[in-house]
């Protein structure tokens, strides 16, 4: 519905120039009704000019600050310019487009204010690069429509609002760090640092000094004070990945940080306050490690205040097409290609693949296919050889074995591997007696392993 | 009885569902309005906003801008959405009740 009569910009020369600039430009009258809309503005918003002239700018631009800090309203009210304000608009296809916007008033030849002008620049590519460099991921970067992931989404705001420790449990490649970053970026600590530490990458002898820092003279090579990761994470979040790799001696010190909210750097006589939220992650079952005496139970209960269990890709197969499309878009951008999809056959293979390496493995497969593919569609020959071989093997198996038996053998093997061939843990998960498990292992030739 | 949720700003449909603070909850029965309630919700983030809307369990949402993330979530929760609608609230509600709600397809 046209709300006002549009006042078209009559200067055709000016229009020609404005239609050839890369930035979106539009003008409004004193009532915020659009009077001019250039080609770049059409491209960025996805709205044709003829549909927006005469409409209110907030109904067309749909920026996140239209209702609270409208730049052009500010300019019209104060006469001051707004320069490069960062915000996002909503395109007609429901995609958020990050932009910078500038606004100023427009005066006629006599100096009377007749409206305002806004220019805006699409920052999508810049923001995508920034996201990769600074890893500023939010829940919107988690690609899923799976109900298990949706259940996690429903509790993320509550988890983020609290300052409690979070334990994320999930197999390798399930996106533990992505969820940790999403929690941080939803929390009140989002403006503070997010420090990620892979505990398994640090040698036992260094882990304490890396986490808690040291003071000059603490040991022979300590020529100056060095802050630890906990100090670097002050006011933010520390993400301790593969927490199960922390040696028992460091576990005691970590327990103190969680209990007392303070620690002492190596060689220091004074304590340092730890204003840090701890998110830890493990692919192992920490409870099992506690039972085996490899992990302190008191530390486990401190870390396990809120637990998030991430499903494997096998448990969220319905997300595979979405994830494939996401990685196609990502690698088109990275490799300057224009691949549109995978063939139906490739989709079937990927939907049935076991994905031991989860989402990371799927991404690697798509990246491999991108290197090999020179057309618009990813075909079987573009997939890594091991995927094609697995498929061939499966076809052979289907011809020679009874599917139900194969399925049972596969389930037992998978569960055994998950529990590092611990038959007690495996029998508990499979809800069968240990002796039954042993008989089945014997039947399927799994005993020699 | 059906519940219609509409994000509002200054008596107009709010330009974006994920950025609004004010909602009108309209109970409709046999094409006539039975009750209107104004709800204010200051969400700390968009996920909290989404969860708030889902907790209301509306049958239909009439809104202007909506992210594809929200659209998917509502679809999964069997909430029908009439998006990209703008104009005065009263006029939009009237058009909805009389089946004349024009969804502008740009």
Short mmCIF file of C-alpha atoms in Angstrom, two decimals, chain B:
data_model
loop_
_atom_site.label_atom_id
_atom_site.label_comp_id
_atom_site.label_asym_id
_atom_site.label_seq_id
_atom_site.Cartn_x
_atom_site.Cartn_y
_atom_site.Cartn_z
CA UNK B 1 -10.57 -20.19 19.45
CA UNK B 2 -7.31 -19.29 17.73
CA UNK B 3 -4.45 -17.17 18.99
CA UNK B 4 -2.86 -14.70 16.60
CA UNK B 5 0.44 -13.09 17.53
CA UNK B 6 1.48 -9.81 15.90
CA UNK B 7 4.67 -7.85 16.64
CA UNK B 8 3.81 -4.15 16.84
CA UNK B 9 5.54 -0.80 16.84
CA UNK B 10 3.65 2.50 17.09
CA UNK B 11 0.33 0.88 16.13
CA UNK B 12 1.93 -0.57 13.00
CA UNK B 13 3.26 -4.04 12.27
CA UNK B 14 6.82 -4.07 13.54
CA UNK B 15 9.39 -4.16 10.75
CA UNK B 16 11.18 -7.19 12.22
CA UNK B 17 9.87 -10.00 14.35
CA UNK B 18 13.27 -10.81 15.87
CA UNK B 19 13.88 -7.22 17.01
CA UNK B 20 10.54 -6.26 18.48
CA UNK B 21 9.58 -5.80 22.12
CA UNK B 22 5.82 -5.43 21.83
CA UNK B 23 3.29 -7.99 20.74
CA UNK B 24 -0.46 -8.11 20.39
CA UNK B 25 -2.09 -11.39 21.27
CA UNK B 26 -5.46 -11.59 19.59
CA UNK B 27 -7.95 -14.36 20.35
CA UNK B 28 -10.17 -14.99 17.38
CA UNK B 29 -13.29 -17.14 17.15
CA UNK B 30 -15.58 -17.43 14.14
CA UNK B 31 -13.82 -14.60 12.35
CA UNK B 32 -14.36 -12.13 15.16
CA UNK B 33 -12.00 -10.79 17.79
CA UNK B 34 -12.74 -12.11 21.30
CA UNK B 35 -9.88 -10.48 23.18
CA UNK B 36 -6.76 -8.40 22.62
CA UNK B 37 -3.81 -8.47 24.97
CA UNK B 38 -0.61 -6.45 24.74
CA UNK B 39 2.53 -8.28 25.77
CA UNK B 40 5.91 -6.65 26.28
CA UNK B 41 8.99 -8.83 26.26
CA UNK B 42 12.54 -7.58 26.52
CA UNK B 43 14.55 -10.49 25.20
CA UNK B 44 18.27 -10.53 25.94
CA UNK B 45 18.95 -12.26 22.66
CA UNK B 46 17.15 -13.66 19.66
CA UNK B 47 17.14 -17.22 20.88
CA UNK B 48 15.41 -16.07 24.07
CA UNK B 49 12.93 -14.10 21.91
CA UNK B 50 12.21 -17.18 19.83
CA UNK B 51 11.70 -19.34 22.91
CA UNK B 52 9.37 -16.69 24.34
CA UNK B 53 7.21 -16.74 21.20
CA UNK B 54 7.16 -20.54 21.15
CA UNK B 55 6.07 -20.56 24.80
CA UNK B 56 2.98 -18.52 23.87
CA UNK B 57 2.03 -21.25 21.37
CA UNK B 58 0.21 -19.03 18.87
CA UNK B 59 -1.69 -20.63 16.01
CA UNK B 60 -0.70 -17.90 13.56
CA UNK B 61 1.91 -15.17 13.44
CA UNK B 62 1.39 -12.11 11.25
CA UNK B 63 4.60 -10.16 10.81
CA UNK B 64 6.76 -8.18 8.45
CA UNK B 65 10.46 -9.22 8.32
CA UNK B 66 11.28 -12.69 9.58
CA UNK B 67 14.58 -14.59 9.44
CA UNK B 68 14.65 -17.99 7.74
CA UNK B 69 15.81 -19.43 11.06
CA UNK B 70 12.58 -18.28 12.74
CA UNK B 71 10.50 -19.46 9.77
CA UNK B 72 11.97 -22.97 10.06
CA UNK B 73 11.40 -23.06 13.81
CA UNK B 74 7.76 -22.01 13.50
CA UNK B 75 7.19 -24.50 10.72
CA UNK B 76 8.57 -27.30 12.93
CA UNK B 77 6.25 -26.20 15.72
CA UNK B 78 3.27 -26.12 13.36
CA UNK B 79 2.72 -22.40 13.72
CA UNK B 80 1.48 -20.81 10.51
CA UNK B 81 3.20 -17.58 9.52
CA UNK B 82 1.95 -14.76 7.30
CA UNK B 83 5.16 -12.81 6.72
CA UNK B 84 6.21 -9.61 4.92
CA UNK B 85 2.98 -7.82 5.87
CA UNK B 86 3.15 -4.15 6.71
CA UNK B 87 0.75 -1.39 7.56
CA UNK B 88 -1.49 -0.21 10.40
CA UNK B 89 -2.27 -2.92 12.94
CA UNK B 90 -6.03 -2.34 12.89
CA UNK B 91 -6.20 -2.51 9.10
CA UNK B 92 -4.08 -5.68 8.98
CA UNK B 93 -6.22 -7.44 11.59
CA UNK B 94 -9.39 -6.47 9.72
CA UNK B 95 -7.94 -7.77 6.46
CA UNK B 96 -6.95 -11.02 8.18
CA UNK B 97 -10.42 -11.57 9.60
CA UNK B 98 -12.08 -10.97 6.26
CA UNK B 99 -9.59 -13.15 4.42
CA UNK B 100 -8.27 -10.20 2.46
CA UNK B 101 -4.81 -10.07 3.94
CA UNK B 102 -2.61 -9.19 1.04
CA UNK B 103 0.79 -10.80 1.33
CA UNK B 104 3.05 -8.60 -0.68
CA UNK B 105 5.40 -10.68 -2.75
CA UNK B 106 8.24 -8.43 -3.76
#
